[in-house]
Structures are given as C-alpha cells and as structure tokens.
PDB file of C-alpha atoms in Angstrom:
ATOM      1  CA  UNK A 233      81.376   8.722 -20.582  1.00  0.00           C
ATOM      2  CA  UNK A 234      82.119   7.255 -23.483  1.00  0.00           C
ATOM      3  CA  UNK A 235      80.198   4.586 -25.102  1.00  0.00           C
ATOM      4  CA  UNK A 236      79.132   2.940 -29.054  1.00  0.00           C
ATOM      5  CA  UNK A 237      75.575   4.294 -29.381  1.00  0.00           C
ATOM      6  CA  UNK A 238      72.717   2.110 -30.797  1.00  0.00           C
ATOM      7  CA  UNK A 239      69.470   4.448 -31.303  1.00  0.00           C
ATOM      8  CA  UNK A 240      67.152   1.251 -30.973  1.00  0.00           C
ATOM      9  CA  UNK A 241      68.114  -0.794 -28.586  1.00  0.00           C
ATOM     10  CA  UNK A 242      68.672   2.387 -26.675  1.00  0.00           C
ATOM     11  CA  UNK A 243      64.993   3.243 -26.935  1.00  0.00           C
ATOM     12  CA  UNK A 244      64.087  -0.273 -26.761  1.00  0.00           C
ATOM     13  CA  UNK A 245      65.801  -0.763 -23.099  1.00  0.00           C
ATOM     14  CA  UNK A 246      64.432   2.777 -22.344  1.00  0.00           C
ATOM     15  CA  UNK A 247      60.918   2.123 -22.565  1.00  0.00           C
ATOM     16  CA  UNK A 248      61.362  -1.434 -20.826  1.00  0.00           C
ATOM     17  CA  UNK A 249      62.713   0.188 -17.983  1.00  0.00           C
ATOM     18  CA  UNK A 250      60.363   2.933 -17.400  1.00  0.00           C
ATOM     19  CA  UNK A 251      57.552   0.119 -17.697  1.00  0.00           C
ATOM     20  CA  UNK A 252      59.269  -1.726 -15.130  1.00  0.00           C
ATOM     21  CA  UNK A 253      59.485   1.142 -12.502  1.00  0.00           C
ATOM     22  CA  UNK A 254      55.953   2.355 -13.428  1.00  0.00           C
ATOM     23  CA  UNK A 255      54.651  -1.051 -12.839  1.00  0.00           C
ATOM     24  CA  UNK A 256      57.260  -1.305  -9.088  1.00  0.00           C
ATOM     25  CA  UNK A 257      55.647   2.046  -8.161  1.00  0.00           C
ATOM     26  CA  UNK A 258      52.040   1.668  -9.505  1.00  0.00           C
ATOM     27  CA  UNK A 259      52.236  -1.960  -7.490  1.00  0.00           C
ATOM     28  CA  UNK A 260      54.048  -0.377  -4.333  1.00  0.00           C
ATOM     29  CA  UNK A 261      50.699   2.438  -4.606  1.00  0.00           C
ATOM     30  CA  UNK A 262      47.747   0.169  -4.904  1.00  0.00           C
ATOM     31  CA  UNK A 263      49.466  -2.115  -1.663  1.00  0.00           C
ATOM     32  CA  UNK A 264      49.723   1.188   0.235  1.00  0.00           C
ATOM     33  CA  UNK A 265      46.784   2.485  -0.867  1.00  0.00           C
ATOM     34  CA  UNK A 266      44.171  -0.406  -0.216  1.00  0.00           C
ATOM     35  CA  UNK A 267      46.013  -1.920   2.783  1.00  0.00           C
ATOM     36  CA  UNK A 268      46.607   0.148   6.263  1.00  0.00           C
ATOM     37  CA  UNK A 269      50.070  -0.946   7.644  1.00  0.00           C
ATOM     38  CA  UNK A 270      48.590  -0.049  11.165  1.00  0.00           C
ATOM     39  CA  UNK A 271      46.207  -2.914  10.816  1.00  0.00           C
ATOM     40  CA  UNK A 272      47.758  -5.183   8.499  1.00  0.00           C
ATOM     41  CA  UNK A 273      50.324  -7.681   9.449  1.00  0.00           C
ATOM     42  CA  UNK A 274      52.053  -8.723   6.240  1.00  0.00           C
ATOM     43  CA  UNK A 275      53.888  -5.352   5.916  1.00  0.00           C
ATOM     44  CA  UNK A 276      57.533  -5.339   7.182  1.00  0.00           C
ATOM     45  CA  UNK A 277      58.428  -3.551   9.959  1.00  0.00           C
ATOM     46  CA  UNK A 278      61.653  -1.687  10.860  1.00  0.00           C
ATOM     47  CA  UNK A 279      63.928  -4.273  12.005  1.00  0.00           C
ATOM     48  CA  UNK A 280      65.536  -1.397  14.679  1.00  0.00           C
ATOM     49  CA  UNK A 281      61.816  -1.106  15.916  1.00  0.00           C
ATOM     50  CA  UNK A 282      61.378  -4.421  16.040  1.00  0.00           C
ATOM     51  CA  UNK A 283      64.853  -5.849  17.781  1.00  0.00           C
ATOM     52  CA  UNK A 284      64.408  -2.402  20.300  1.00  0.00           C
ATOM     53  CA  UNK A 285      61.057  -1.237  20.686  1.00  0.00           C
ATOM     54  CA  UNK A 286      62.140   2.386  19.558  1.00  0.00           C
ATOM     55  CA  UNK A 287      61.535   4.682  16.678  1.00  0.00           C
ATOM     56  CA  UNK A 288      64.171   5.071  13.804  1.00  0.00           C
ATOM     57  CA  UNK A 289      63.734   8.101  11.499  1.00  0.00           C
ATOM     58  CA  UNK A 290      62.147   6.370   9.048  1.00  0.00           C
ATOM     59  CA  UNK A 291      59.651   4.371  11.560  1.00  0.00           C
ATOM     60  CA  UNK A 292      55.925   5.124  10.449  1.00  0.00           C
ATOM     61  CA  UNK A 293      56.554   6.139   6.932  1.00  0.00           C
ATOM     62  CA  UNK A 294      54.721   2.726   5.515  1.00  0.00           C
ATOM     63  CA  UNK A 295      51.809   4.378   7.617  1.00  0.00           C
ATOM     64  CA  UNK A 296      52.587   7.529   6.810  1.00  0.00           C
ATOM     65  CA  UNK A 297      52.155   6.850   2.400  1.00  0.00           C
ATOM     66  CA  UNK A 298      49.236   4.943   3.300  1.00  0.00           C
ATOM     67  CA  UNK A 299      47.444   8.141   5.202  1.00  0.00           C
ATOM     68  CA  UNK A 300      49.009  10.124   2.203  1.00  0.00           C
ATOM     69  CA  UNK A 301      47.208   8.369  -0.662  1.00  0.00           C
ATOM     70  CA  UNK A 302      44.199   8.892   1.266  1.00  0.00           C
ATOM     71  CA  UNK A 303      44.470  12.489   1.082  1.00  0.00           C
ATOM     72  CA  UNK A 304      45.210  12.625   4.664  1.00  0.00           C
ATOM     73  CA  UNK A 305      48.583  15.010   4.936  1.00  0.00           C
ATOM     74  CA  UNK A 306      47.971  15.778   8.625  1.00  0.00           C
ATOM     75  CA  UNK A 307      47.405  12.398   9.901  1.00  0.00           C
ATOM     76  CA  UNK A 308      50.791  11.193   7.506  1.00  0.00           C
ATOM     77  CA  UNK A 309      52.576  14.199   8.722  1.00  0.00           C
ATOM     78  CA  UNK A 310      52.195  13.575  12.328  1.00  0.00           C
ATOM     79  CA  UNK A 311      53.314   9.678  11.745  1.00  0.00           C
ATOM     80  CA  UNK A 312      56.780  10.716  10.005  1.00  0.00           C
ATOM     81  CA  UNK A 313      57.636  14.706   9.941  1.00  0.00           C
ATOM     82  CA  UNK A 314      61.069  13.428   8.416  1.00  0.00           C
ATOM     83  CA  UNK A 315      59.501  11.627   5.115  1.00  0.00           C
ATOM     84  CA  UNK A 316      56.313  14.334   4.818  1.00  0.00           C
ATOM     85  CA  UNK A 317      59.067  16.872   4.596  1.00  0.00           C
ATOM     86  CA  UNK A 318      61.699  15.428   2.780  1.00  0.00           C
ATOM     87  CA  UNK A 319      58.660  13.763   0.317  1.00  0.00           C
ATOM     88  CA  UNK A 320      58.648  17.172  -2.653  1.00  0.00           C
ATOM     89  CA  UNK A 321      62.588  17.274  -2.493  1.00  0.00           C
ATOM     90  CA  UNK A 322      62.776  13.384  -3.434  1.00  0.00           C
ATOM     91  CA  UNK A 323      60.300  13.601  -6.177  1.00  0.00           C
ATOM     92  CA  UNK A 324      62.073  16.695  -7.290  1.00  0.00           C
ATOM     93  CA  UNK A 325      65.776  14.859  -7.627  1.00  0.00           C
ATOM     94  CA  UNK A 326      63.992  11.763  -8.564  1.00  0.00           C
ATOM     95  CA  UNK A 327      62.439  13.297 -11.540  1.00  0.00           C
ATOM     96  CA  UNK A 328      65.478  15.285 -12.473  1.00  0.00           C
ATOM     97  CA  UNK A 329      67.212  12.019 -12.379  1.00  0.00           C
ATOM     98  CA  UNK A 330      64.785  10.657 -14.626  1.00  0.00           C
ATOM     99  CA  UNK A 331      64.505  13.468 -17.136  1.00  0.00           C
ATOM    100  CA  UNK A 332      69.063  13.068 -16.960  1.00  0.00           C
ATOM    101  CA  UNK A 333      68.300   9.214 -17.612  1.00  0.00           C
ATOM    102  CA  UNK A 334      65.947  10.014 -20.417  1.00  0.00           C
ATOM    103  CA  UNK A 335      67.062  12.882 -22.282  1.00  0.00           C
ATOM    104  CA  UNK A 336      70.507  12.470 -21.652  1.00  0.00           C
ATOM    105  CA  UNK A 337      71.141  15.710 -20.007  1.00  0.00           C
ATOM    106  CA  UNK A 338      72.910  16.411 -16.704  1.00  0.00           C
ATOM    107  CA  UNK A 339      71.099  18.705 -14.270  1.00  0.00           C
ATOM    108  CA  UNK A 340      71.985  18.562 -10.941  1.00  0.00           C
ATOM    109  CA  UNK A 341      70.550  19.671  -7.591  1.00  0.00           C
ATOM    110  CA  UNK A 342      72.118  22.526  -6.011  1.00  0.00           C
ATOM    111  CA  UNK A 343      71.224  22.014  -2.843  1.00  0.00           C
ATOM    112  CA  UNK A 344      72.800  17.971  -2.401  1.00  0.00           C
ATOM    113  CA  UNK A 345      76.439  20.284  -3.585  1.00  0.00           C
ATOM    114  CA  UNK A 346      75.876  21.936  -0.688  1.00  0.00           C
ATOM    115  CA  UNK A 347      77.692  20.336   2.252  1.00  0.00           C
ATOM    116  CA  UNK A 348      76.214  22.555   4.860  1.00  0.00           C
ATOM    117  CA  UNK A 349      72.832  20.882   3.500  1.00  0.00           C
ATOM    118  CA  UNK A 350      74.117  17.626   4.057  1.00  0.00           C
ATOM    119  CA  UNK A 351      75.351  17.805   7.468  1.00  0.00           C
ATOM    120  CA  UNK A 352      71.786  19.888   8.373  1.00  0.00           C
ATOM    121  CA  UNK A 353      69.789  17.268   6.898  1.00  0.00           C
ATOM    122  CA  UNK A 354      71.160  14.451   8.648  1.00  0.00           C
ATOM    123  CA  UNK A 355      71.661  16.425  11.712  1.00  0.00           C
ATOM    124  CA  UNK A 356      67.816  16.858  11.556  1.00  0.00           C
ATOM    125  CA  UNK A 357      67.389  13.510  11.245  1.00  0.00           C
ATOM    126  CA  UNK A 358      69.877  12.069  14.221  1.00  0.00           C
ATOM    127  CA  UNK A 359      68.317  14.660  15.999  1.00  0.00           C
ATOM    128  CA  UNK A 360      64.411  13.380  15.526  1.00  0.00           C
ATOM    129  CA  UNK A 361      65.768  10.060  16.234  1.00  0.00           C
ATOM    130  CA  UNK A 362      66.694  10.743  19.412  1.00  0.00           C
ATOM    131  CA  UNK A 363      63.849  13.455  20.196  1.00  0.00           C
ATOM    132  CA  UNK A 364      60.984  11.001  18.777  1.00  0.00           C
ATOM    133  CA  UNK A 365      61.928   8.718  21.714  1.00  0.00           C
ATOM    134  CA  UNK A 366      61.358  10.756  24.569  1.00  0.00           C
ATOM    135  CA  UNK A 367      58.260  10.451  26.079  1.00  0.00           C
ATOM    136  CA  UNK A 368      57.787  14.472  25.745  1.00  0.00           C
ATOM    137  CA  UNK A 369      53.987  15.484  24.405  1.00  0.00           C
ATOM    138  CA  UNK A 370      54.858  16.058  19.987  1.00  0.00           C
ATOM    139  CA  UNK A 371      56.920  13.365  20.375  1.00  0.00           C
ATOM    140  CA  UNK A 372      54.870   9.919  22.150  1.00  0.00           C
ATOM    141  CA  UNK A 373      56.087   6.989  20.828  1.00  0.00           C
TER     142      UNK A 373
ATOM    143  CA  UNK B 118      69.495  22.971 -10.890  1.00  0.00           C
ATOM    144  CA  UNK B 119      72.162  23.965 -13.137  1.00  0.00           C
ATOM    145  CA  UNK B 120      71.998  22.918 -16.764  1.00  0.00           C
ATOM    146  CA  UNK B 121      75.096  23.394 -19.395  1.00  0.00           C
ATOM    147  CA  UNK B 122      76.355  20.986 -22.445  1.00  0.00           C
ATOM    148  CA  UNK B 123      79.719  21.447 -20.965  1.00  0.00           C
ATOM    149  CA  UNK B 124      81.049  18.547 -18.803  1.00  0.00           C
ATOM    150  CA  UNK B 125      83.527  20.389 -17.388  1.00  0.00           C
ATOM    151  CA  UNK B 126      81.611  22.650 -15.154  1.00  0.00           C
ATOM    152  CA  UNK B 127      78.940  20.048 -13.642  1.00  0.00           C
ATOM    153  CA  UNK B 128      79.796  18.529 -10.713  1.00  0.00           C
ATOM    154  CA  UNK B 129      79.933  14.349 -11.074  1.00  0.00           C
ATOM    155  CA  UNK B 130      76.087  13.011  -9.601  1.00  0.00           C
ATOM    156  CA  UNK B 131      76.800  12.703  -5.480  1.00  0.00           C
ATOM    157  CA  UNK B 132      73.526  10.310  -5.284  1.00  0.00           C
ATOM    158  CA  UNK B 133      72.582  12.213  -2.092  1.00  0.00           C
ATOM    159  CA  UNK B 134      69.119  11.158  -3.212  1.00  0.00           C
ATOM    160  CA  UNK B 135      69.678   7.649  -2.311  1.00  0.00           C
ATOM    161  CA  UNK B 136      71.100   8.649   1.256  1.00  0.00           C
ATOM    162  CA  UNK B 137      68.270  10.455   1.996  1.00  0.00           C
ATOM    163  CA  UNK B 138      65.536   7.627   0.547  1.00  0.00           C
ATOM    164  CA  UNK B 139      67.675   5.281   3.091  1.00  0.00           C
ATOM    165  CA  UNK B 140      67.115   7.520   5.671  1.00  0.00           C
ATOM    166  CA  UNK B 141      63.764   7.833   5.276  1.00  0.00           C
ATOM    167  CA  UNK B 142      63.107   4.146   4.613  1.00  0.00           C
ATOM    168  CA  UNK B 143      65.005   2.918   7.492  1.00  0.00           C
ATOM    169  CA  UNK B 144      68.407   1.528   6.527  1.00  0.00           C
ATOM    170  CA  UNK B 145      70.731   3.967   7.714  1.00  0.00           C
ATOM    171  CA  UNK B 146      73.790   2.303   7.594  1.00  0.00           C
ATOM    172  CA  UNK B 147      74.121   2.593   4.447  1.00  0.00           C
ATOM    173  CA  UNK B 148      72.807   6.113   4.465  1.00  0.00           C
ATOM    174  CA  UNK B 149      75.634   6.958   6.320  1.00  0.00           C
ATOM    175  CA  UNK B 150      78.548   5.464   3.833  1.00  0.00           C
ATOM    176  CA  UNK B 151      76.666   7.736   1.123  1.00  0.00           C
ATOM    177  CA  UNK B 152      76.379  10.863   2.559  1.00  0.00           C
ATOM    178  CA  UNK B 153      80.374  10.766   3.689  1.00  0.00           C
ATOM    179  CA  UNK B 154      80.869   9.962   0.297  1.00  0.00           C
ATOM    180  CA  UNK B 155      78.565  12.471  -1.196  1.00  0.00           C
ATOM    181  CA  UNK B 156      80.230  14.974   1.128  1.00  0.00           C
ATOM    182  CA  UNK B 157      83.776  13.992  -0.371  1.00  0.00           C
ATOM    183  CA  UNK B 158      82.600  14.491  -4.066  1.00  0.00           C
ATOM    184  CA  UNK B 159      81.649  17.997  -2.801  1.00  0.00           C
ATOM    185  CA  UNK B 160      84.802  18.903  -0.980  1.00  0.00           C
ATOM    186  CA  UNK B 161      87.078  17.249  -4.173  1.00  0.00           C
ATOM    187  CA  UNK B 162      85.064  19.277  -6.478  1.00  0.00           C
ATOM    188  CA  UNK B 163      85.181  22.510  -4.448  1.00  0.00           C
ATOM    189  CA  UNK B 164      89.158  21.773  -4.234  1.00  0.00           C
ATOM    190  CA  UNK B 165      88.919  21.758  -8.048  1.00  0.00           C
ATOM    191  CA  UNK B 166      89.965  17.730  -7.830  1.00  0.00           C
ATOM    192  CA  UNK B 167      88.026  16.747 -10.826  1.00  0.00           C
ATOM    193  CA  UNK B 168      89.400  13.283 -11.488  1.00  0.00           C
ATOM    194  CA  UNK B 169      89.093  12.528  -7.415  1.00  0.00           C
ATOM    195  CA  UNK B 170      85.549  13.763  -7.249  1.00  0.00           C
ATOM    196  CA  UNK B 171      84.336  11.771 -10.115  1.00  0.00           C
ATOM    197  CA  UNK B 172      86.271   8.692  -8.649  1.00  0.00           C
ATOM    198  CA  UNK B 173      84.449   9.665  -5.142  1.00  0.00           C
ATOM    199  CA  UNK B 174      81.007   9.724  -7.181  1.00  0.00           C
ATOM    200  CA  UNK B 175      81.620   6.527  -8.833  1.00  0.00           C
ATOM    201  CA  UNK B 176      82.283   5.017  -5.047  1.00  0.00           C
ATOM    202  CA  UNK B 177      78.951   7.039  -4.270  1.00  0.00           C
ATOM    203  CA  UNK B 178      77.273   5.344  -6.849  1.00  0.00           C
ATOM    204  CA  UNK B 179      78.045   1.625  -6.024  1.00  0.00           C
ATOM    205  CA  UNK B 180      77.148   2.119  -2.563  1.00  0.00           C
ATOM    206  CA  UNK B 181      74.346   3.262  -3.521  1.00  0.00           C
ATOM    207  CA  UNK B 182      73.643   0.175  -5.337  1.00  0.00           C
ATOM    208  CA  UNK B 183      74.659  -2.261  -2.825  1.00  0.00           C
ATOM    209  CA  UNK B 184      72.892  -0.213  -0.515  1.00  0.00           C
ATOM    210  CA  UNK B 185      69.499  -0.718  -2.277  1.00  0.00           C
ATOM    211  CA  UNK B 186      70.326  -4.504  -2.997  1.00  0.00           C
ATOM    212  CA  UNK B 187      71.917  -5.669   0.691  1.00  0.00           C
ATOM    213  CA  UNK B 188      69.248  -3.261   2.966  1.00  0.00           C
ATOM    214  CA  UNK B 189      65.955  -5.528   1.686  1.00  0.00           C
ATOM    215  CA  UNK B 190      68.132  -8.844   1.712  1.00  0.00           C
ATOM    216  CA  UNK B 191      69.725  -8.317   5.133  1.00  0.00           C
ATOM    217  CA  UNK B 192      65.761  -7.297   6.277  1.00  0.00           C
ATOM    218  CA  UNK B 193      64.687 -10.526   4.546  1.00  0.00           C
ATOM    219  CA  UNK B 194      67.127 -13.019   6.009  1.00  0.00           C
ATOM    220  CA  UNK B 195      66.191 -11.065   9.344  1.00  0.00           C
ATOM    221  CA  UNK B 196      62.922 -12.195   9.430  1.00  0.00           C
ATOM    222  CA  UNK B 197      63.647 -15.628   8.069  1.00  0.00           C
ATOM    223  CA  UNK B 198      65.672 -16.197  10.920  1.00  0.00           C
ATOM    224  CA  UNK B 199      63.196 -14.687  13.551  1.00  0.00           C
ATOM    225  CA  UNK B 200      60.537 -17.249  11.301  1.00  0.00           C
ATOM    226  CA  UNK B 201      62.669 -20.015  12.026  1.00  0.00           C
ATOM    227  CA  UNK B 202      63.491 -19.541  16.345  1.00  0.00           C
ATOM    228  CA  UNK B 203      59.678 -18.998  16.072  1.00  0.00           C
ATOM    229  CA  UNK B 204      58.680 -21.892  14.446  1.00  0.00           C
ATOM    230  CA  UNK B 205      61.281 -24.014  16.657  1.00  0.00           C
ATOM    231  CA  UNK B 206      59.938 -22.440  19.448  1.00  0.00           C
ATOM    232  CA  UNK B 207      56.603 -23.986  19.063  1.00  0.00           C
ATOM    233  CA  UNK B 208      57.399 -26.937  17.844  1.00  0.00           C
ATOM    234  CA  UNK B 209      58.864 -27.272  21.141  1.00  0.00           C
ATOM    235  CA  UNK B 210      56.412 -25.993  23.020  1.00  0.00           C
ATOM    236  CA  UNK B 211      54.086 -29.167  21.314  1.00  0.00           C
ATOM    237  CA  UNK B 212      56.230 -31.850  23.190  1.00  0.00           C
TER     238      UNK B 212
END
C-alpha cells in the first residue's frame, strides 16, 4: 500500500475513530446491559425468526450479551452455544485488527488461513441451524 | 499470529472475522459471499498466486463492507414495510 503520509492528521483521524467505536460499543453495552431483549420489545428481532418462526444461528445472541454482562455465562451459553463459543476468537481477531489499524503492523490469524477451519466452522454452524430446530431435549426451540 | 516487516510472506487480510460476526449476528447471506471469498484468498495464496489473492482479499474486503452497510438497511426497510401492512391493517379494521 502505498500512500503520502501526514503524522497529524493521521493521529488526528486515529483518535476520532477509536472515540467513535468506543462510544458505538460503550452505547451498544449499556442498551444490552440495562434492557433484557426477552422482555423488551424495541430490540430487533431476526427477520428469519420472525418471517418463519425458526431459529437461525445467530437467534438469541441479543439475549445471550444481555445474560453475559450480567455475569451469567451459563444462562447466555445455553441461549446461543454458536456466539458464547465463537465470543474469545472474535475479540481476539478484533483486537489484532485493531492493534494492525493502530500500529500499523500486519499480524494475522492463523487459524482464518486455514481452510479446513473455515469449512468446520460454518459446517458447525449449518449444522446447529438445522439441529436447534428439532424439537430434541438440548435443543427446544 | 504471525508477525514479520516483510510483505511478502503475509498472507493479504481474508476478513473471515466479518463472516463469522455475520454469522453470529444473523445475516448470513452475506456471511456466505465472505467466507467463499476468504476461502479463495487462501487457496490463491497457498497456489503461491500473490497478485490473485490480494485481488480476492480486496473483493473480501468490500463485501465485507456492503455486508455491514446493506444487512441493517435491508432489516430496517423490513420492518418499515411490516410497520406499514400493520398500520393499514388497522386502519382498516376502524371502518
């Protein structure tokens, strides 16, 4: 990549932007945190849920970050598996993404270069898409 | 991780992240379109087709973005329509 650098204005826009996101995220927290989706109507729900009346992979994980900022990992775990488990490899790739974005380095993952990864991953979660809709006892709807 | 100052050896950013955050935030369509195109950046690279894996990346990277911009606007317009038959609805129902 090749671009004209100004050290300021760099800085400048760097700082703005990590305001902004720490504001979108501290904002996206406190409405999770003080307001239960379960019991609140204002939240959106999944539009497949909503046009079907079945689960998509992601389907509880509004409920599930809610339970989580309460401390309670086995009550968010049981509402989405998928998210609970996926939750420390995002925050790892997010931060590295971050630290890349602000100190202009490029580490990578190792495991997203892995396309057995990939197709396991997704498998996964095809396969709890399906599974979480059968009426069999870990999975009720 | 891998970390080096030379270019050459680290793969071009595949943005699986953002495939995954779809998946997990319910907007898989576009999920899908970046995790076949993560997948190619992996295969080109593997190959040793630099220039094509970048290229793939740089696809990767604007679906990405249109994938984070289109997913909360096409759930917005969604419920604007539902709003709207519901509204109709009972206006209707009034007369």
């Amino acid at each position: 990549m090749s671009y004209t650098r100004v050290p300021y204005l760099q800085v400048h826009t760097k700082i703005l932007k990590i305001t902004l996101l720490l504001a979108l995220l501290g904002g996206a927290f406190l409405v999770l945190f003080l307001f239960n989706p379960s019991q609140h109507s204002f939240f959106l729900p999944c539009p497949f849920k909503f046009v079907t009346g079945y689960n998509c992979p992601g389907c509880g994980s509004q409920r599930a970050l809610h339970q989580l900022a309460h401390g309670n990992i086995q009550t968010a775990f049981f509402l989405n598996p998928l998210l609970i488990l996926s939750l420390p490899l995002l925050i790892y790739s997010l931060g590295l993404k971050l630290w890349n974005y602000l100190f202009e380095t490029v580490h990578r993952v190792r495991l997203f270069y892995s396309n057995l990864f990939i197709f396991s991953y997704f498998g996964i979660a095809i396969a709890y898409w399906i599974f979480r809709n059968l009426p069999i006892y870990p999975f009720v709807k | 991780m891998e970390s080096s100052h030379n270019a050459a050896s680290v793969p071009p950013d595949n943005n699986l992240v953002w495939a995954i955050l779809c998946t997990v935030l319910c907007c898989i369509p576009f999920g899908i379109v970046s995790i076949l195109k993560a997948n190619k950046v992996n295969t080109l690279w593997a190959q040793g087709d630099h220039v094509g894996a970048r290229k793939a990346a740089s696809d990767a990277k604007k679906w990405a973005i249109w994938g984070a911009i289109i997913g909360p606007l096409a759930i917005i317009i969604f419920y604007v329509i539902i709003f709207v038959i519901y509204a109709g609805a009972i206006f209707a129902s009034t007369y």
